Amino acid sequence: MVLFNPDSTGPLRYVHNFSKSIAGAESNVAIALARLGHDVGWFSKLGNDEFGSYIKSIIRGEGVDVSRVVVDSENNTGLLFKERFAHVDPNVYYYRKNSAASNMTIEDLDLDYIRSAKILHVTGITLALSENTRQAVYKAVEFAKANNILVSFDPNIRLKLWSIDKARPTILDIIQMTDIVFPGKEEGKLLLGTDNPKQISEAFLNMGCKTVATKLGKEGCYITTKHQSEEVRGYTVEKPEDTVGAGDGFAAGFLSGILKGLSLRECGQLANAVGAMATLVRGDMEGFPTLDQVKKFMGIEEHIER
Amino acid sequence: MVLFNPDSTGPLRYVHNFSKSIAGAESNVAIALARLGHDVGWFSKLGNDEFGSYIKSIIRGEGVDVSRVVVDSENNTGLLFKERFAHVDPNVYYYRKNSAASNMTIEDLDLDYIRSAKILHVTGITLALSENTRQAVYKAVEFAKANNILVSFDPNIRLKLWSIDKARPTILDIIQMTDIVFPGKEEGKLLLGTDNPKQISEAFLNMGCKTVATKLGKEGCYITTKHQSEEVRGYTVEKPEDTVGAGDGFAAGFLSGILKGLSLRECGQLANAVGAMATLVRGDMEGFPTLDQVKKFMGIEEHIER
Amino acid sequence: MVLFNPDSTGPLRYVHNFSKSIAGAESNVAIALARLGHDVGWFSKLGNDEFGSYIKSIIRGEGVDVSRVVVDSENNTGLLFKERFAHVDPNVYYYRKNSAASNMTIEDLDLDYIRSAKILHVTGITLALSENTRQAVYKAVEFAKANNILVSFDPNIRLKLWSIDKARPTILDIIQMTDIVFPGKEEGKLLLGTDNPKQISEAFLNMGCKTVATKLGKEGCYITTKHQSEEVRGYTVEKPEDTVGAGDGFAAGFLSGILKGLSLRECGQLANAVGAMATLVRGDMEGFPTLDQVKKFMGIEEHIER
Amino acid sequence: MVLFNPDSTGPLRYVHNFSKSIAGAESNVAIALARLGHDVGWFSKLGNDEFGSYIKSIIRGEGVDVSRVVVDSENNTGLLFKERFAHVDPNVYYYRKNSAASNMTIEDLDLDYIRSAKILHVTGITLALSENTRQAVYKAVEFAKANNILVSFDPNIRLKLWSIDKARPTILDIIQMTDIVFPGKEEGKLLLGTDNPKQISEAFLNMGCKTVATKLGKEGCYITTKHQSEEVRGYTVEKPEDTVGAGDGFAAGFLSGILKGLSLRECGQLANAVGAMATLVRGDMEGFPTLDQVKKFMGIEEHIER
Amino acid sequence: MVLFNPDSTGPLRYVHNFSKSIAGAESNVAIALARLGHDVGWFSKLGNDEFGSYIKSIIRGEGVDVSRVVVDSENNTGLLFKERFAHVDPNVYYYRKNSAASNMTIEDLDLDYIRSAKILHVTGITLALSENTRQAVYKAVEFAKANNILVSFDPNIRLKLWSIDKARPTILDIIQMTDIVFPGKEEGKLLLGTDNPKQISEAFLNMGCKTVATKLGKEGCYITTKHQSEEVRGYTVEKPEDTVGAGDGFAAGFLSGILKGLSLRECGQLANAVGAMATLVRGDMEGFPTLDQVKKFMGIEEHIER
Amino acid sequence: MVLFNPDSTGPLRYVHNFSKSIAGAESNVAIALARLGHDVGWFSKLGNDEFGSYIKSIIRGEGVDVSRVVVDSENNTGLLFKERFAHVDPNVYYYRKNSAASNMTIEDLDLDYIRSAKILHVTGITLALSENTRQAVYKAVEFAKANNILVSFDPNIRLKLWSIDKARPTILDIIQMTDIVFPGKEEGKLLLGTDNPKQISEAFLNMGCKTVATKLGKEGCYITTKHQSEEVRGYTVEKPEDTVGAGDGFAAGFLSGILKGLSLRECGQLANAVGAMATLVRGDMEGFPTLDQVKKFMGIEEHIER
């Protein structure tokens, strides 16, 4: 989506000027992985309009392959307006009903492209957009599973897009097919009635998910497989600038660890670090680090003079 | 609709900053009439969101009664992005499919409110938005006609909203019921296959319309009834700043003349003047004059020093 | 007044860009009451210039009746520049000497309009502007009192407009005629030599004022009549964004309670809540809540996801 | 004065953002002369506020001596808002009634400083501001005349500051004492009832003025003394960006010629050139040239590549 | 280079705000070719800094391969400031002495990458930057020639970077090795002493260049080979917005024609069209068309409504 | 240098808009001293370009004599880009290699001008720029010493300009010739291997420096001569807005005390106060106080109403 940021805080009716950037959970993960040095592709459906071209060139500019993005000549590219307040998280207004992305169908998938990947990462947002997109996610996940491609899933529950009653069965169904899931505590409560990391892990593992990486915010994360569980302390960020994008950074850090063949604990550390660094910079994806930067952040950072 | 203006010219993908204002053919006419000193009401359906509140307060701030505006808690307020070029008219991108306005239904009309008016002004844009809004316009027009309220209609054909094949029969049907219609030459061609003002007039009068005020751009207008026809020369504007809103200003000037009981020729002169003044100022409605200003413009304007 | 906000902090000599909005204690109270659902009118004198038109349309846009605003063709509309610093309250520069508002006279009052009201709210600022405005306030207050209209008064002492020696006798004189007064602790000290809420209340009640609602900032308020006294705890706002407008919100909340027939304690709670909410948003009047919003704020606000 | 420029065209009520610069006929002439390489001093009265400090540092920054500027701790610095339209000259709104500058008195003059000058340049604007400033101008002019310092005068009639009936006798009275006067054709008409350059010259010479340099806009200027008259063709500027400041540039160019001992014709050519160059750049004083730049402009300017 | 555009016209000392974009003759040609649907690579040397990352992501975002861009950890990325005037072409200030790009050496070339191309396009700017870059251009051109890769060359003489006496021998030397050269008339005069297209063509053909495509601005172009010469009329653009980038668009259009196997005349028409379209939009590269857009521009463009 | 400030936080590649101001350790000290009421001159070498003119007019506008500034027609004026983050100090990018200032040579010094001063203040930045500037600093310092002019020195170590191994011997060498040195604790560590104020002082005194004023940040300062040592507590600033410029303010305050003949302790207090006030305002030099302002800050500041 194209994201319009208000130039001042307060109710949008009093805001005169907006600046344009991009937003999107999947594109965030893709960009974060590209910055960490991986080959990544992102696919979605964009309107045949200036906003679609903008999204495509920004994501491509970050080094992500966009060759499988489909252009929809009927529907326009989705939008998102932020409303910022000093004291609470930003409010959002979506214009994505009937957007190009919400009209993505199974036909828009390039299964050969998916087959060529090591990991397929999907989120609950695409499940929520429409019946079409739900079907497309199912198709992609099932295809990946059948072809021994790792399926990674971030529930990313957005109650503005669907009710929890509609979200729950679909998300739980998908989780059964996933290799890695990234729930938050709040999402544990919404889906399972518990925000206890151990209970969340157990429930998802019992459903068939192979790895559960529960995000604990500042506290770090709790990672479990059938055979192992790791509690990984988070990095301290004194004054986080913007927490949006932290979850996506976490997922990217974790998947990067998987791709590098790191241990579960190391994956969690890298995930924590990328997630923490995302909060240091305003903007969803502007703060994702390169491999050098995250190594420096995780080690001992020295700088006498800036 | 909320209108987002790019801060720079060129393709929107390269524009970083946008500023917010409002747009809408009917609200333009309402504001122009209010500024000329008439009591005006505007009704539509707005989203229960910041953008809806914004539109309502701007229109109310201009002195238009908005007490019959309906708030839609399901759909959001429509948007419009302009793309400006130095050499051609601006391009527009609509986000109004499924907007609150396009969900206005017959139930949202306050017929008693319409009954209290002298003139009901509607445009082809509302006809184009959806089946609901088409029905609502029909209901309002039929009700007005049945209650001897003057029906005024601006075709305002927007091919981005409907094809000419869908637009033609509906618009021609409505014109049969109208007392005053404001076609442009281009619209004559699209609807009737001719851009000849006399032929346009004749055709619409034959359909049952009482008064046809055909807009001829810089040349002025051609006004006809069954008994009379007037060719009224336009005002010269050397460097028009922005022609958007000129047609709405023309309609408002003409209706103002009707309300004041002016002669047909005088109505045309006032319409030409308000339309011309609208082009002197960037923005859709910012250039509409007060009665004093338009009188001065029509007479001899002297100013030694600014 | 038109308010010019600097786009950056620091001494104004180094600020290049300013953005325009409106300011004014009485118009703030009027807007806050309108947003809470009451019928409100605001009257003042504005210049016959663009800034006067701007103020009128903004206030009218918020749903306040401005039909009694007088236009002064001789003097221009008053201005106010803010100078913002990170560490202290903003500094202000007034351009209101000889402004239209400071030339308001008794002749500009529409006594029939005042007679139609339930409450007349005036502030010490209008008393301070000029001898004319002082007389107009006296006339309005005396007329209201004679016609059994509640008189509400906020001292709003601005030492940039008059010295405390000039302010004290006039303010104390007016307080004798008021039904409700909204002093702050600092104002108690300036007027009476004490910032003790009980002593302030007693002093004003003894002068003849019926209700004293002393604002205690974060601590809330202390409300007294001859027969009753209530200490009402304030709402906690962790990071107030902008305290300007809080006092006006407090007054509006209290008067809303009076108009609704609430108990003294409930009036104080509503006043505290509206005042607190005003601090959550930058800008004088942008943060005033609707009735729904303030109820939610006063109750248990739950939101899982924004 | 501090000048606030709107960031967009159209009525100020719809303009949200303004940027700050300085304006003033006398300071323009002083800056233009400094840029041409002369030692110049400018004196006026400024408020003891940020806007006064701003004006002082900008003028000082341009190399003009501001050591005789008086600071007024009672009144604030005058302001000026521009309203820009695409099709006509900008409109202005003054906030200078009771400003510090309009409170300058004879006591604020440093006569020794004036004695040390070669030329004293004053304008009709200072005559118009108030009775005080009128007296101060008279005193300065009489003192200069008595001390054989050249008196230069630009009528600069601003009908927003005084009526022509008030302006005429004062201006004509001052002209009797001046050595050089810079009327425009429009001013000839207002003061003398003729815009014929020869008649204007004759009239002023007959009153006792030594040199009359009548500005003819694009056509150039017409310069006369008792013994000589020169018609000097102007420089062609195809697309003038902003004509404000052209008259001040003209005066500065002419005075520079006098100081350099150039012939009357050469003075006129330099005046025409500086005036023309002022129109090439938006802003009052931003376009004044250095000596090198004006020489290049007057000669053959070659540039193959920028 | 990173390009800083002033937000207002006039001397840069008075400009407060700048916005960032990119500039560069070679990258313009690369982007224009990519937009026309070709596979393009661009190589240069960028600083190991934010500005280098910015340039890389913008060019990559436009679909150009940047895999051979070299990062220089010693020198920073070059900058360019524009100074805009209403009446003349913009002035530029370079910060590219010792920039990363000017430190590109033969070692930074990937000859295998060049070998894989159909055309190598270089410009006189890179020749001018430094001795290193001159050598690198020579090496690349000689290598391309030796490997039967078409060499395309745009003289792009910038007298701010080198004097004509230094430029002439080098440029003429390179032209001997090129297959296609794109001189302008002004450049003909500087290099050969004639701005006559026929004489320019003859001279360059005699030196050994295979094809000469002389740009004639609005008039179009004159194209010659040993066996053929074509005068191709240009497209009329009534109000060109910004002529910067037109020459680069011309070159890209011509090279696109070559790659498509078009006739010489068709190559010239496509070149004229892409060059003309580049002037319709402010910005160096923002106006380059897609193949569809340029076809529409060259044919009969119809649009009833925008 | 001209300083470009990003309008938003985060990596510069994502920042679109920048605003221009000036930066420079020596000019900061000069401006701070001028604002405290002293006669100050600043000399350097600036490019013959708009940015050079800008710097000159800003510094002159602050009341600093710039008559000895040399203009370099070969090299351009140095630049500095800030990159701001919420959580750490800003990052800087220099464009000053080969700048005009780095080409200042001994020939550019006006020794008579130095002879007329009471204090010569130099910094380690000028030592670092180039071999030329190093020689010029040496020459100026030696000349001042030989003429009994106080030499004041701020090490201002910038590791982006030179390595500590190159900086150390030069700085220690200069310190031997200085009367007053202003080290920070960090600089003590870099130069001497200790951040203990007493050890720093002792070391520098032993080298021949007369007075050592070690800056301790919020804690204040530690001042020593051969005969005396003073520990002076700093002023508490709860929320410093911008610490850049604090060291320069400290130096200016101290030198102002010396010029006024204050005691060592009083010099330290004034230095602490000016340094603390510099942190209250964003920008390097915007926060430097006048004498009145700093007195009020050091005493009991009372303000009832802003």
mmCIF file of C-alpha atoms in Angstrom, chain E residues 136-239:
data_model
loop_
_atom_site.group_PDB
_atom_site.id
_atom_site.type_symbol
_atom_site.label_atom_id
_atom_site.label_comp_id
_atom_site.label_asym_id
_atom_site.label_seq_id
_atom_site.Cartn_x
_atom_site.Cartn_y
_atom_site.Cartn_z
ATOM 1 C CA ALA E 136 38.407 4.277 -17.776
ATOM 2 C CA VAL E 137 36.243 5.624 -20.598
ATOM 3 C CA TYR E 138 39.041 5.005 -23.096
ATOM 4 C CA LYS E 139 39.509 1.486 -21.842
ATOM 5 C CA ALA E 140 35.795 0.717 -22.004
ATOM 6 C CA VAL E 141 35.430 2.190 -25.486
ATOM 7 C CA GLU E 142 38.485 0.396 -26.836
ATOM 8 C CA PHE E 143 37.339 -2.858 -25.298
ATOM 9 C CA ALA E 144 33.850 -2.473 -26.735
ATOM 10 C CA LYS E 145 35.220 -1.654 -30.160
ATOM 11 C CA ALA E 146 37.513 -4.674 -30.039
ATOM 12 C CA ASN E 147 34.567 -6.866 -29.142
ATOM 13 C CA ASN E 148 32.198 -5.547 -31.778
ATOM 14 C CA ILE E 149 29.945 -3.840 -29.297
ATOM 15 C CA LEU E 150 28.331 -0.691 -30.614
ATOM 16 C CA VAL E 151 29.848 2.446 -29.040
ATOM 17 C CA SER E 152 27.459 5.329 -28.506
ATOM 18 C CA PHE E 153 28.717 8.727 -27.370
ATOM 19 C CA ASP E 154 27.123 11.973 -26.235
ATOM 20 C CA PRO E 155 29.688 14.827 -26.028
ATOM 21 C CA ASN E 156 27.696 16.569 -23.253
ATOM 22 C CA ILE E 157 30.219 19.397 -23.000
ATOM 23 C CA ARG E 158 30.152 21.025 -19.557
ATOM 24 C CA LEU E 159 32.475 24.040 -19.468
ATOM 25 C CA LYS E 160 32.231 24.073 -15.681
ATOM 26 C CA LEU E 161 34.101 20.758 -15.679
ATOM 27 C CA TRP E 162 36.795 21.422 -18.268
ATOM 28 C CA SER E 163 37.777 24.175 -20.689
ATOM 29 C CA ILE E 164 36.960 23.741 -24.367
ATOM 30 C CA ASP E 165 40.682 23.597 -25.114
ATOM 31 C CA LYS E 166 41.017 20.581 -22.886
ATOM 32 C CA ALA E 167 37.737 19.065 -24.000
ATOM 33 C CA ARG E 168 38.158 19.328 -27.779
ATOM 34 C CA PRO E 169 41.074 16.949 -28.464
ATOM 35 C CA THR E 170 39.772 14.286 -26.104
ATOM 36 C CA ILE E 171 36.250 14.368 -27.438
ATOM 37 C CA LEU E 172 37.334 14.353 -31.063
ATOM 38 C CA ASP E 173 39.621 11.469 -30.285
ATOM 39 C CA ILE E 174 36.814 9.436 -28.769
ATOM 40 C CA ILE E 175 34.475 10.247 -31.631
ATOM 41 C CA GLN E 176 36.862 8.452 -33.994
ATOM 42 C CA MET E 177 36.085 5.262 -32.163
ATOM 43 C CA THR E 178 32.336 5.633 -31.853
ATOM 44 C CA ASP E 179 29.555 4.101 -33.869
ATOM 45 C CA ILE E 180 26.951 6.682 -32.934
ATOM 46 C CA VAL E 181 27.477 10.250 -31.758
ATOM 47 C CA PHE E 182 24.828 12.712 -30.529
ATOM 48 C CA PRO E 183 26.156 16.240 -30.947
ATOM 49 C CA GLY E 184 24.130 19.408 -30.460
ATOM 50 C CA LYS E 185 24.538 22.443 -32.701
ATOM 51 C CA GLU E 186 26.238 24.420 -29.942
ATOM 52 C CA GLU E 187 28.663 21.533 -29.469
ATOM 53 C CA GLY E 188 29.354 21.513 -33.185
ATOM 54 C CA LYS E 189 30.413 25.109 -32.866
ATOM 55 C CA LEU E 190 32.624 24.439 -29.867
ATOM 56 C CA LEU E 191 34.266 21.366 -31.343
ATOM 57 C CA LEU E 192 34.331 22.141 -35.056
ATOM 58 C CA GLY E 193 33.613 25.823 -35.402
ATOM 59 C CA THR E 194 30.314 25.244 -37.190
ATOM 60 C CA ASP E 195 26.734 24.724 -36.100
ATOM 61 C CA ASN E 196 25.636 23.611 -39.546
ATOM 62 C CA PRO E 197 24.230 20.084 -39.174
ATOM 63 C CA LYS E 198 25.550 18.936 -42.531
ATOM 64 C CA GLN E 199 29.054 20.173 -41.817
ATOM 65 C CA ILE E 200 28.958 18.647 -38.334
ATOM 66 C CA SER E 201 27.885 15.301 -39.769
ATOM 67 C CA GLU E 202 30.471 15.324 -42.497
ATOM 68 C CA ALA E 203 33.247 16.177 -40.106
ATOM 69 C CA PHE E 204 32.389 13.406 -37.681
ATOM 70 C CA LEU E 205 31.817 10.828 -40.419
ATOM 71 C CA ASN E 206 35.196 11.724 -41.841
ATOM 72 C CA MET E 207 36.769 11.090 -38.466
ATOM 73 C CA GLY E 208 35.475 7.540 -38.588
ATOM 74 C CA CYS E 209 32.194 7.748 -36.681
ATOM 75 C CA LYS E 210 29.555 5.540 -38.298
ATOM 76 C CA THR E 211 26.352 7.416 -37.483
ATOM 77 C CA VAL E 212 25.904 11.067 -36.533
ATOM 78 C CA ALA E 213 22.601 12.102 -34.964
ATOM 79 C CA THR E 214 22.715 15.849 -34.574
ATOM 80 C CA LYS E 215 20.128 17.272 -32.180
ATOM 81 C CA LEU E 216 18.390 20.384 -33.508
ATOM 82 C CA GLY E 217 16.160 21.144 -30.510
ATOM 83 C CA LYS E 218 12.562 21.858 -31.483
ATOM 84 C CA GLU E 219 13.442 21.425 -35.141
ATOM 85 C CA GLY E 220 14.158 17.729 -34.639
ATOM 86 C CA CYS E 221 17.349 16.052 -35.763
ATOM 87 C CA TYR E 222 19.625 15.414 -38.693
ATOM 88 C CA ILE E 223 20.954 11.878 -39.023
ATOM 89 C CA THR E 224 23.683 10.709 -41.346
ATOM 90 C CA THR E 225 25.730 7.675 -42.166
ATOM 91 C CA LYS E 226 28.161 7.251 -45.030
ATOM 92 C CA HIS E 227 25.269 6.192 -47.243
ATOM 93 C CA GLN E 228 22.242 8.019 -46.056
ATOM 94 C CA SER E 229 21.065 11.262 -44.484
ATOM 95 C CA GLU E 230 17.705 12.011 -42.914
ATOM 96 C CA GLU E 231 16.220 15.265 -41.691
ATOM 97 C CA VAL E 232 13.553 14.352 -39.135
ATOM 98 C CA ARG E 233 11.080 17.003 -37.966
ATOM 99 C CA GLY E 234 10.604 17.369 -34.229
ATOM 100 C CA TYR E 235 7.398 17.172 -32.221
ATOM 101 C CA THR E 236 5.864 20.457 -31.181
ATOM 102 C CA VAL E 237 5.728 21.034 -27.448
ATOM 103 C CA GLU E 238 3.968 24.290 -26.744
ATOM 104 C CA LYS E 239 5.078 24.900 -23.215
#
